[in-house]
Coordinates of C-alpha atoms in Angstrom, one line a residue:
M767 CA 13.2 23.5 27.9
K768 CA 13.4 19.8 28.8
Y769 CA 10.6 17.6 27.4
N770 CA 9.8 14.8 29.8
K771 CA 6.6 13.2 28.5
V772 CA 5.4 12.2 25.0
C773 CA 1.9 11.1 24.0
L774 CA 1.9 8.9 20.9
T775 CA -1.6 8.9 19.3
S776 CA -3.2 6.8 16.6
V777 CA -6.8 7.3 15.4
N778 CA -7.7 4.0 13.8
S779 CA -10.5 3.5 11.3
K780 CA -12.2 0.7 13.4
Y781 CA -12.0 -0.6 16.9
I782 CA -10.9 -4.0 15.7
H783 CA -7.7 -2.5 14.4
S784 CA -4.5 -2.0 16.3
S785 CA -1.6 0.4 15.6
L786 CA 1.7 -1.4 14.8
S787 CA 3.4 2.0 14.2
L788 CA 2.7 3.3 17.7
M789 CA 4.0 0.1 19.3
S790 CA 7.1 0.1 17.2
L791 CA 8.0 3.7 17.8
S792 CA 7.4 3.4 21.6
N793 CA 9.4 0.1 21.7
M794 CA 12.3 1.4 19.8
C795 CA 12.6 4.6 21.9
R796 CA 13.2 2.3 24.8
V797 CA 15.7 0.2 22.8
Y798 CA 17.7 3.2 21.5
S799 CA 17.5 5.0 24.9
Q800 CA 19.3 2.0 26.5
K801 CA 21.8 1.6 23.6
L802 CA 22.8 5.3 23.4
S803 CA 22.6 6.0 27.1
F804 CA 20.1 8.8 26.6
Q805 CA 17.2 9.2 29.0
S806 CA 14.3 9.2 26.7
P807 CA 11.1 11.1 27.7
E808 CA 8.3 9.0 29.1
I809 CA 6.3 7.5 26.2
L810 CA 2.6 7.1 26.6
T811 CA 0.2 5.8 23.9
V812 CA -3.4 6.6 23.1
E813 CA -5.4 4.6 20.6
K814 CA -8.8 5.9 19.6
T815 CA -11.0 5.4 16.5
V816 CA -12.6 7.8 14.0
N817 CA -16.0 6.7 15.5
D818 CA -15.1 8.0 19.0
S819 CA -16.5 11.4 19.9
F820 CA -14.2 14.3 19.5
D821 CA -14.5 15.1 23.2
S822 CA -13.5 11.6 24.1
I823 CA -10.4 11.7 21.9
I824 CA -9.3 15.1 23.2
Y825 CA -9.9 14.1 26.8
S826 CA -7.8 10.9 26.4
I827 CA -4.9 12.9 24.8
L828 CA -4.9 15.9 27.2
N829 CA -5.2 13.6 30.2
T830 CA -1.7 12.4 29.6
K831 CA -0.5 15.9 30.4
A832 CA 2.3 15.4 27.8
D833 CA 4.8 18.0 26.6
I834 CA 4.9 16.5 23.1
Y835 CA 2.0 15.1 21.1
A836 CA 2.8 12.8 18.1
F837 CA 0.3 11.5 15.6
S838 CA 0.3 8.7 13.0
V839 CA -1.5 10.2 10.0
Y840 CA -3.3 8.3 7.3
I841 CA -6.0 9.1 4.7
W842 CA -8.8 7.9 7.0
N843 CA -7.8 10.2 10.0
V844 CA -6.1 13.2 8.5
R845 CA -9.0 15.6 8.7
L846 CA -9.7 14.6 12.3
V847 CA -6.0 14.8 13.3
S848 CA -5.8 18.2 11.8
K849 CA -8.8 19.3 14.0
I850 CA -7.2 17.7 17.1
C851 CA -3.9 19.5 16.4
K852 CA -5.7 22.9 16.2
Y853 CA -7.4 22.2 19.5
L854 CA -4.2 21.2 21.2
K855 CA -2.4 24.3 20.0
S856 CA -5.2 26.4 21.3
A857 CA -5.3 24.6 24.7
D858 CA -1.5 24.7 25.2
S859 CA 0.5 26.9 22.8
R860 CA 3.8 25.6 24.3
C861 CA 3.2 22.0 23.4
I862 CA 5.1 20.3 20.6
I863 CA 3.2 18.5 17.9
I864 CA 4.9 15.9 15.7
L865 CA 3.3 14.3 12.6
G866 CA 4.3 11.2 10.8
G867 CA 2.9 8.5 8.5
P868 CA 2.2 8.3 4.7
E869 CA -0.3 11.2 4.6
V870 CA 2.4 13.7 5.6
S871 CA 5.6 12.1 4.3
F872 CA 5.4 12.4 0.6
T873 CA 3.6 15.7 -0.3
E874 CA 4.8 19.3 -0.1
N875 CA 1.6 20.6 1.5
H876 CA 1.5 17.7 4.0
G877 CA -2.1 16.7 3.6
E878 CA -4.6 19.0 5.0
F879 CA -2.5 20.6 7.7
D880 CA -1.8 24.3 8.1
S881 CA 1.9 25.0 9.0
S882 CA 0.7 26.3 12.4
D883 CA -0.9 23.0 13.2
Y884 CA 2.4 21.2 13.9
D885 CA 6.0 21.8 14.8
Y886 CA 7.8 18.8 13.1
I887 CA 7.1 16.2 10.5
I888 CA 8.8 12.8 10.5
S889 CA 9.2 11.9 6.8
G890 CA 9.5 8.2 5.9
E891 CA 10.5 5.5 8.4
G892 CA 9.9 6.6 12.0
E893 CA 11.8 4.4 14.4
R894 CA 15.1 6.1 14.2
C895 CA 13.9 9.5 13.1
F896 CA 11.3 9.9 15.9
F897 CA 13.9 9.0 18.6
A898 CA 16.5 11.3 16.9
L899 CA 14.0 14.2 17.1
L900 CA 13.4 13.6 20.8
C901 CA 17.2 13.7 21.2
E902 CA 17.4 16.9 19.2
L903 CA 14.7 18.6 21.4
N904 CA 16.6 17.6 24.5
G905 CA 20.0 18.5 23.2
F906 CA 21.5 15.0 22.7
D907 CA 23.4 13.9 19.6
V908 CA 22.5 10.8 17.6
P909 CA 24.8 8.5 15.6
D910 CA 26.2 10.0 12.4
E911 CA 25.4 6.8 10.5
W912 CA 21.7 7.4 11.0
N913 CA 22.1 10.4 8.6
Y914 CA 19.6 12.5 10.6
T915 CA 18.8 15.6 8.6
S916 CA 16.5 18.6 9.0
D917 CA 14.8 20.8 6.4
G918 CA 12.7 23.4 8.0
K919 CA 10.1 21.4 10.0
I920 CA 10.9 18.2 8.3
R921 CA 13.1 15.5 9.8
R922 CA 14.5 12.4 8.0
C923 CA 16.8 9.5 8.7
K924 CA 18.4 6.8 6.6
N925 CA 16.3 3.7 6.3
I926 CA 17.1 0.8 8.5
E927 CA 18.9 -1.8 6.4
N928 CA 18.8 -4.7 8.8
L929 CA 15.1 -5.0 10.0
D930 CA 16.1 -7.4 12.7
E931 CA 17.3 -4.2 14.5
I932 CA 13.5 -3.5 15.1
E933 CA 12.4 -5.4 18.1
F934 CA 9.2 -7.5 18.1
V935 CA 6.5 -5.3 19.6
Y936 CA 4.3 -8.0 21.2
N937 CA 5.0 -9.6 24.5
D938 CA 3.3 -11.6 27.3
E939 CA 2.1 -8.5 28.9
N940 CA 0.6 -6.5 26.1
I941 CA -0.8 -9.4 24.1
F942 CA -3.7 -9.8 26.6
S943 CA -4.1 -6.1 27.4
N944 CA -7.3 -4.1 26.6
N945 CA -5.5 -2.4 23.8
L946 CA -4.9 -5.7 21.9
C947 CA -7.2 -8.4 23.2
G948 CA -9.6 -9.5 20.4
K949 CA -8.1 -7.2 17.8
I950 CA -6.4 -7.8 14.5
L951 CA -2.7 -7.9 15.2
Y952 CA -0.5 -6.4 12.4
Y953 CA 2.9 -7.8 11.6
E954 CA 5.6 -6.6 9.2
S955 CA 8.2 -9.1 7.9
S956 CA 9.5 -6.8 5.1
R957 CA 9.4 -3.2 3.9
G958 CA 9.2 -1.8 0.4
C959 CA 7.9 -3.3 -2.8
P960 CA 9.7 -4.3 -6.1
F961 CA 6.8 -3.1 -8.2
S962 CA 5.9 0.5 -9.1
C963 CA 2.1 0.7 -9.5
A964 CA 1.2 4.3 -10.2
Y965 CA -1.5 4.5 -7.5
C966 CA 0.6 3.0 -4.7
L967 CA 3.2 4.4 -2.3
S968 CA 5.0 1.2 -1.5
S969 CA 7.7 1.4 -4.2
V970 CA 8.7 4.9 -3.1
C971 CA 9.7 3.6 0.3
G972 CA 13.0 2.2 -0.9
K973 CA 14.3 -1.2 -1.8
V974 CA 12.7 -4.3 -0.3
R975 CA 14.2 -5.2 3.1
K976 CA 13.3 -8.3 5.1
L977 CA 13.5 -9.7 8.5
S978 CA 15.7 -12.8 8.7
I979 CA 13.8 -16.0 8.3
E980 CA 14.9 -17.1 11.8
R981 CA 13.4 -14.0 13.3
V982 CA 10.1 -14.5 11.4
F983 CA 9.8 -18.1 12.7
S984 CA 10.4 -16.9 16.3
D985 CA 7.7 -14.2 15.9
L986 CA 5.3 -16.7 14.4
D987 CA 5.8 -19.0 17.4
F988 CA 4.7 -16.2 19.7
F989 CA 1.4 -15.6 17.8
I990 CA 0.6 -19.3 17.5
D991 CA 1.6 -20.2 21.1
H992 CA -0.6 -17.3 22.4
G993 CA -3.6 -18.3 20.4
V994 CA -3.9 -14.9 18.6
K995 CA -7.1 -14.8 16.5
Q996 CA -5.8 -13.1 13.4
V997 CA -2.4 -11.8 12.3
K998 CA -2.3 -9.6 9.3
F999 CA 1.0 -9.3 7.4
V1000 CA 1.3 -5.7 6.2
D1001 CA 4.0 -6.7 3.7
R1002 CA 3.3 -5.5 0.1
T1003 CA 3.3 -8.4 -2.3
F1004 CA 4.3 -10.8 0.4
N1005 CA 5.4 -13.5 -2.1
C1006 CA 7.7 -11.3 -4.3
D1007 CA 10.5 -13.5 -2.8
R1008 CA 8.8 -16.8 -3.6
D1009 CA 11.2 -19.1 -1.9
R1010 CA 11.0 -17.1 1.3
A1011 CA 7.2 -17.0 1.2
L1012 CA 7.1 -20.8 0.7
K1013 CA 9.2 -21.4 3.8
I1014 CA 7.0 -19.1 5.9
W1015 CA 3.8 -20.7 4.7
E1016 CA 5.3 -24.2 5.3
Y1017 CA 6.2 -23.1 8.9
I1018 CA 2.8 -21.7 9.6
I1019 CA 1.1 -24.9 8.3
K1020 CA 3.2 -27.2 10.4
K1021 CA 3.6 -25.2 13.5
G1022 CA -0.1 -24.1 13.6
K1023 CA -1.7 -27.5 12.8
N1024 CA -3.3 -27.4 16.3
S1025 CA -3.9 -23.7 16.4
S1026 CA -6.8 -21.5 15.3
T1027 CA -4.7 -18.5 14.4
N1028 CA -5.5 -17.0 11.0
F1029 CA -2.7 -15.4 8.9
H1030 CA -3.6 -12.8 6.3
F1031 CA -1.3 -12.1 3.3
E1032 CA -1.4 -9.7 0.4
I1033 CA 0.0 -11.7 -2.5
G1034 CA 0.7 -11.5 -6.2
A1035 CA -1.4 -14.4 -7.4
D1036 CA 0.5 -14.6 -10.7
L1037 CA 3.7 -15.2 -8.8
L1038 CA 2.4 -18.5 -7.3
R1039 CA 4.0 -21.7 -8.5
D1040 CA 2.7 -25.3 -8.6
E1041 CA 4.7 -26.1 -5.5
D1042 CA 3.1 -23.3 -3.6
I1043 CA -0.4 -24.5 -4.5
E1044 CA 0.6 -28.1 -3.5
L1045 CA 1.8 -26.8 -0.1
L1046 CA -1.3 -24.6 0.5
K1047 CA -3.5 -27.6 -0.1
T1048 CA -2.3 -29.0 3.3
A1049 CA -3.3 -25.9 5.3
K1050 CA -6.0 -26.2 7.8
P1051 CA -9.3 -24.6 6.7
G1052 CA -9.2 -20.9 7.7
Q1053 CA -5.5 -21.0 8.6
I1054 CA -4.4 -18.8 5.7
Q1055 CA -6.2 -15.9 4.0
F1056 CA -5.1 -14.2 0.8
E1057 CA -5.8 -10.8 -0.6
A1058 CA -5.0 -10.9 -4.3
G1059 CA -5.1 -7.7 -6.3
I1060 CA -6.5 -7.9 -9.8
Q1061 CA -7.4 -4.2 -10.1
S1062 CA -8.5 -4.5 -13.8
T1063 CA -8.5 -7.0 -16.6
N1064 CA -8.0 -4.1 -19.1
K1065 CA -4.4 -4.4 -20.3
N1066 CA -4.1 -0.8 -21.4
A1067 CA -5.2 0.3 -17.9
L1068 CA -2.7 -2.0 -16.2
D1069 CA 0.2 -0.9 -18.5
E1070 CA -0.5 2.8 -18.0
C1071 CA -0.3 2.2 -14.2
C1072 CA 2.9 0.3 -14.6
R1073 CA 1.3 -2.8 -13.1
S1074 CA 3.1 -5.9 -14.3
T1075 CA 0.6 -8.8 -14.2
D1076 CA 0.2 -12.0 -16.2
L1077 CA -3.6 -12.1 -16.1
D1078 CA -3.8 -15.6 -17.6
V1079 CA -1.5 -17.0 -14.9
L1080 CA -3.2 -14.9 -12.2
F1081 CA -6.6 -16.2 -13.1
K1082 CA -5.4 -19.8 -13.3
N1083 CA -3.9 -19.6 -9.9
I1084 CA -6.9 -17.9 -8.2
R1085 CA -9.1 -20.7 -9.6
K1086 CA -6.8 -23.3 -8.2
L1087 CA -6.8 -21.6 -4.8
T1088 CA -10.6 -21.2 -4.7
S1089 CA -11.0 -24.8 -5.7
L1090 CA -9.0 -25.9 -2.6
G1091 CA -11.8 -24.8 -0.3
N1092 CA -9.5 -24.3 2.7
I1093 CA -8.2 -20.7 2.0
N1094 CA -10.3 -17.5 2.2
I1095 CA -9.6 -15.6 -1.0
H1096 CA -10.2 -11.8 -1.3
I1097 CA -9.8 -10.2 -4.8
D1098 CA -9.7 -6.5 -5.5
L1099 CA -10.8 -4.3 -8.4
I1100 CA -10.1 -0.5 -8.7
A1101 CA -12.7 1.6 -10.5
G1102 CA -11.4 4.7 -12.3
L1103 CA -8.1 3.5 -13.8
P1104 CA -6.8 5.1 -17.0
Y1105 CA -8.5 4.1 -20.2
E1106 CA -11.2 2.0 -18.5
T1107 CA -14.7 3.1 -19.3
Y1108 CA -17.8 2.1 -17.5
D1109 CA -18.5 -0.6 -20.0
E1110 CA -14.9 -1.9 -19.9
F1111 CA -15.2 -2.0 -16.1
K1112 CA -18.2 -4.3 -16.5
K1113 CA -15.8 -6.8 -18.2
S1114 CA -13.3 -6.5 -15.3
F1115 CA -16.1 -7.1 -12.8
N1116 CA -17.5 -10.1 -14.7
D1117 CA -14.1 -11.6 -15.2
A1118 CA -13.3 -11.3 -11.5
Y1119 CA -16.7 -12.4 -10.3
L1120 CA -16.5 -15.7 -12.1
L1121 CA -13.4 -16.7 -10.2
N1122 CA -15.7 -17.5 -7.2
S1123 CA -13.6 -15.9 -4.6
N1124 CA -14.9 -15.4 -1.0
Q1125 CA -14.9 -11.7 -1.4
L1126 CA -14.8 -9.3 -4.4
Q1127 CA -13.7 -5.9 -3.0
L1128 CA -14.6 -3.0 -5.3
G1129 CA -12.5 0.1 -4.5
F1130 CA -12.1 3.5 -6.1
L1131 CA -8.9 5.1 -7.4
K1132 CA -7.3 7.5 -4.9
L1133 CA -4.7 10.1 -5.6
L1134 CA -2.1 9.5 -2.8
G1135 CA 0.4 12.2 -2.2
G1136 CA 3.8 11.2 -3.7
A1137 CA 2.4 8.3 -5.8
P1138 CA 3.5 8.2 -9.5
L1139 CA -0.2 8.7 -10.5
N1140 CA 0.3 12.4 -9.8
N1141 CA 2.5 12.6 -12.9
I1142 CA -0.2 11.4 -15.3
K1143 CA -3.4 12.8 -13.8
E1144 CA -3.6 15.7 -16.2
K1145 CA -3.0 13.4 -19.2
H1146 CA -6.1 11.5 -18.4
G1147 CA -8.2 14.4 -17.3
Y1148 CA -8.5 13.3 -13.7
V1149 CA -10.7 15.1 -11.2
F1150 CA -10.1 14.0 -7.6
A1151 CA -11.8 15.1 -4.4
P1152 CA -9.7 17.8 -2.8
F1153 CA -9.9 16.2 0.6
A1154 CA -9.1 12.8 2.1
P1155 CA -9.3 10.1 0.9
Y1156 CA -8.8 12.0 -2.4
E1157 CA -11.0 9.6 -4.4
I1158 CA -11.8 9.9 -8.1
I1159 CA -14.6 12.1 -9.2
S1160 CA -14.2 11.6 -12.9
N1161 CA -11.7 11.3 -15.7
K1162 CA -11.7 11.3 -19.6
Y1163 CA -13.2 7.8 -19.7
I1164 CA -15.7 7.6 -16.8
S1165 CA -18.1 10.3 -15.7
N1166 CA -19.0 11.2 -12.1
D1167 CA -22.5 9.9 -12.8
E1168 CA -21.0 6.5 -13.7
I1169 CA -18.8 6.6 -10.6
M1170 CA -21.8 7.1 -8.5
R1171 CA -23.6 4.2 -10.1
L1172 CA -20.6 2.0 -9.3
K1173 CA -20.7 3.2 -5.7
L1174 CA -24.2 1.8 -5.4
I1175 CA -23.1 -1.5 -7.1
E1176 CA -20.2 -1.7 -4.6
D1177 CA -22.8 -1.3 -1.8
V1178 CA -24.9 -4.2 -2.9
T1179 CA -21.9 -6.4 -3.8
D1180 CA -20.6 -5.9 -0.3
R1181 CA -23.9 -6.6 1.4
C1182 CA -24.9 -9.6 -0.7
Y1183 CA -21.8 -11.2 -2.1
N1184 CA -19.1 -10.4 0.4
S1185 CA -21.3 -11.1 3.4
G1186 CA -21.4 -14.8 2.4
K1187 CA -25.0 -15.0 3.4
F1188 CA -26.5 -15.6 -0.1
I1189 CA -24.2 -18.1 -1.8
F1190 CA -26.9 -20.5 -3.0
T1191 CA -29.3 -17.7 -4.0
L1192 CA -26.8 -15.6 -6.0
N1193 CA -25.6 -18.7 -7.8
E1194 CA -29.1 -19.5 -8.9
G1195 CA -30.2 -15.9 -9.4
I1196 CA -27.4 -15.0 -11.8
K1197 CA -28.8 -17.4 -14.3
A1198 CA -31.7 -15.0 -15.0
F1199 CA -29.3 -12.2 -16.1
S1200 CA -26.9 -11.8 -19.0
S1201 CA -23.9 -11.3 -16.7
P1202 CA -23.0 -10.9 -13.0
F1203 CA -22.6 -7.2 -13.4
E1204 CA -26.1 -6.9 -14.8
M1205 CA -27.5 -8.6 -11.8
Y1206 CA -25.7 -6.3 -9.3
E1207 CA -26.5 -3.3 -11.4
E1208 CA -30.2 -4.2 -11.3
L1209 CA -30.0 -5.0 -7.6
S1210 CA -28.5 -1.5 -7.0
V1211 CA -31.4 0.1 -8.9
Y1212 CA -33.9 -1.8 -6.8
F1213 CA -32.1 -0.8 -3.5
K1214 CA -32.2 2.8 -4.6
S1215 CA -35.9 2.5 -5.5
V1216 CA -36.8 1.4 -1.9
D1217 CA -34.4 3.9 -0.3
L1218 CA -32.0 1.3 1.1
S1219 CA -28.8 2.4 -0.8
L1220 CA -25.8 3.1 1.4
K1221 CA -28.0 2.6 4.5
S1222 CA -27.8 0.3 7.4
V1223 CA -30.0 -2.8 6.8
S1224 CA -30.7 -5.6 9.2
S1225 CA -29.9 -9.2 8.0
K1226 CA -33.6 -10.2 8.0
E1227 CA -34.6 -7.0 6.1
L1228 CA -31.9 -7.9 3.6
F1229 CA -33.3 -11.4 3.1
N1230 CA -36.8 -9.9 2.6
N1231 CA -35.6 -7.5 0.0
I1232 CA -33.6 -10.0 -1.9
S1233 CA -36.7 -12.1 -2.1
V1234 CA -38.7 -9.1 -3.5
F1235 CA -36.0 -8.3 -6.0
F1236 CA -35.8 -11.7 -7.6
T1237 CA -39.6 -12.0 -7.6
K1238 CA -39.8 -8.7 -9.5
H1239 CA -37.5 -10.3 -12.1
G1240 CA -39.8 -13.3 -12.6
I1241 CA -38.0 -15.9 -10.4
N1242 CA -39.0 -17.2 -7.0
L1243 CA -35.9 -18.1 -5.1
D1244 CA -37.5 -18.1 -1.6
K1245 CA -36.6 -21.8 -0.9
T1246 CA -33.0 -21.2 -1.8
L1247 CA -33.0 -18.0 0.3
L1248 CA -34.4 -19.8 3.3
L1249 CA -31.7 -22.4 3.0
D1250 CA -29.1 -19.7 2.8
F1251 CA -30.6 -18.2 6.0
Y1252 CA -30.4 -21.5 7.8
C1253 CA -26.8 -21.9 6.8
C1254 CA -25.6 -18.6 8.1
D1255 CA -28.0 -17.7 11.0
K1256 CA -28.8 -19.7 14.2
S1257 CA -31.9 -17.5 14.8
E1258 CA -35.2 -19.2 15.2
V1259 CA -36.9 -16.0 13.8
I1260 CA -37.3 -16.5 10.1
P1261 CA -37.4 -13.4 7.7
S1262 CA -41.1 -12.5 7.4
R1263 CA -41.3 -13.1 3.6
L1264 CA -40.0 -16.6 4.0
K1265 CA -42.2 -17.8 6.9
Y1266 CA -44.8 -19.3 4.6
L1267 CA -42.3 -22.0 3.6
V1268 CA -42.3 -23.5 7.2
T1269 CA -45.8 -24.7 8.1
Q1270 CA -45.3 -27.9 10.3
T1271 CA -42.4 -27.6 12.7
D1272 CA -43.7 -30.5 14.9
R1273 CA -42.0 -32.9 12.6
S1274 CA -38.6 -31.8 13.9
S1275 CA -38.8 -33.6 17.2
R1276 CA -39.7 -36.9 15.5
L1277 CA -36.7 -36.7 13.1
I1278 CA -34.4 -35.7 15.9
K1279 CA -35.4 -38.9 17.8
E1280 CA -35.1 -41.0 14.6
R1281 CA -31.6 -39.8 13.9
G1282 CA -30.5 -40.2 17.5
L1283 CA -29.9 -36.5 17.9
A1284 CA -32.0 -36.0 21.1
G1285 CA -30.1 -33.7 23.5
N1286 CA -27.7 -32.5 20.8
K1287 CA -28.6 -28.9 20.6
K1288 CA -25.9 -28.3 18.0
M1289 CA -27.6 -30.5 15.5
Q1290 CA -30.9 -29.0 14.4
V1291 CA -33.6 -29.9 12.0
K1292 CA -34.8 -27.2 9.7
F1293 CA -37.8 -27.4 7.3
I1294 CA -38.5 -25.9 3.9
E1295 CA -42.0 -27.2 3.0
N1296 CA -41.7 -31.0 3.2
T1297 CA -37.9 -31.2 3.0
A1298 CA -35.9 -31.4 6.2
Y1299 CA -32.3 -30.2 6.6
I1300 CA -30.1 -31.4 9.4
I1301 CA -27.6 -28.6 10.1
D1302 CA -24.6 -28.7 12.3
Y1303 CA -24.5 -25.5 14.3
S1304 CA -21.5 -26.4 16.4
D1305 CA -18.9 -24.4 14.5
A1306 CA -19.1 -22.3 11.3
N1307 CA -16.8 -23.1 8.4
P1308 CA -13.7 -20.9 9.1
V1309 CA -13.4 -20.1 5.4
N1310 CA -16.9 -18.9 4.5
D1311 CA -18.4 -18.6 8.0
R1312 CA -21.4 -20.8 7.2
F1313 CA -22.9 -23.9 8.9
R1314 CA -22.7 -27.3 7.4
I1315 CA -25.7 -29.2 6.1
V1316 CA -25.3 -32.8 7.4
E1317 CA -28.3 -34.4 5.7
V1318 CA -31.2 -33.6 3.4
I1319 CA -34.4 -35.6 3.9
E1320 CA -37.0 -35.1 1.2
N1321 CA -40.8 -35.7 1.2
V1322 CA -41.1 -35.9 5.0
Q1323 CA -44.5 -37.0 6.0
L1324 CA -46.4 -36.6 9.3

């Protein structure tokens, strides 16, 4: 049987995301087809999200009328893809189903799939192996140097040593297509990781391989010249080669000085040098964004996870970065690491919180198939959920009840701190508590008491409840809250609990005339009792997404 049409499918976690893997597989099928003189089947791609209805996903896939259906499988979509595969096999028993991606590459049971759900699995890198399998299915040989092997339903190929072989996936046509327009674009300048953190799969993907620096510069030119909103490097520990990272940052800063493109990097903050910091000072605000993993400040936990980190240097460098004010900094913690109790996690949280990053992302340990953590899970009495995302339930050091408490703390931290809406209020409110963790712990208790935990809450409802929370703890921060509201929201509708602070709005027009702002709708006068704030609503700060206070006028009289 000849297979003429392939449907490549990705089910993304959010609409804003795009699938680099699908584009790369499709692109390289074209490249290899030309190079090896093999007429590849027609490749169609379908991108959906986990939030789309099942019927919508199935219709989009079956509407391609393909002979082969291939799926990129991750922890966020594995259960849904399994369900889709069962449906496809029932609808057309003759179809071929191919699975690839980290969720099926490194485990014997291949995630949550029954053997009848699929026909083949691409284990590891996909560009060569996927094309080689298409050749196999259509009776065509592939180059011996690819080392294409089969083991039952599993197919593997030798890793690509020279990443420049993989063509750039973006072009003038697809960059403005409906599939990509307005979405985060992912970019890979290297593969592999030199570190071996127990909870991560990056180090099991082989040695670090990199695109040539000339190729990276050429690709960056494309993003900047086309005004892409955000480019997210998927490289693990981007600055493990510090000299290369410095050159790329320098190129972005110089080339993008008149561009609004934001570049996101996952870095090892302890690997930064003084010369890196000096260069990063010169970046445009919002031009560069960093995600710096801390995971824990408990040395025993880090050592057991084989995470090599100089915490003193890491903290010093993050403080330097946050003090610059031009780079958005995300830092990460992982709850549930070996040896870290609930009380010890409090210390990690407090240590990280005081770094004043733009976001503090609190995650929970996951047992990824093939990760070294599998070798020590019994030693530490781990209990993980038996289904994706295989998150911790408990271990010897932290109970499930404590994990659930941390879930609620994560919820309020994300709403209040990571939203950036309450910067002034939280900085003042924390003074009434013994530590940052205590404040968020108490806030989570309050949210639970009013049935708001883990539920959708409007911005104004959130402001109202933050006001109630601090009032219950004996401090009135309503003025500060209202100022926070003015700095992050253009709305004229003030949260109901804060309206009493604005009694005489007719003074605004007088001040606007006095300051020569008549006709300038971007400059607005906002009142809190008898203090006026002139706020520039033209553009939000690209680092913290807040509007700038231009002038404060106290004791304004009629």
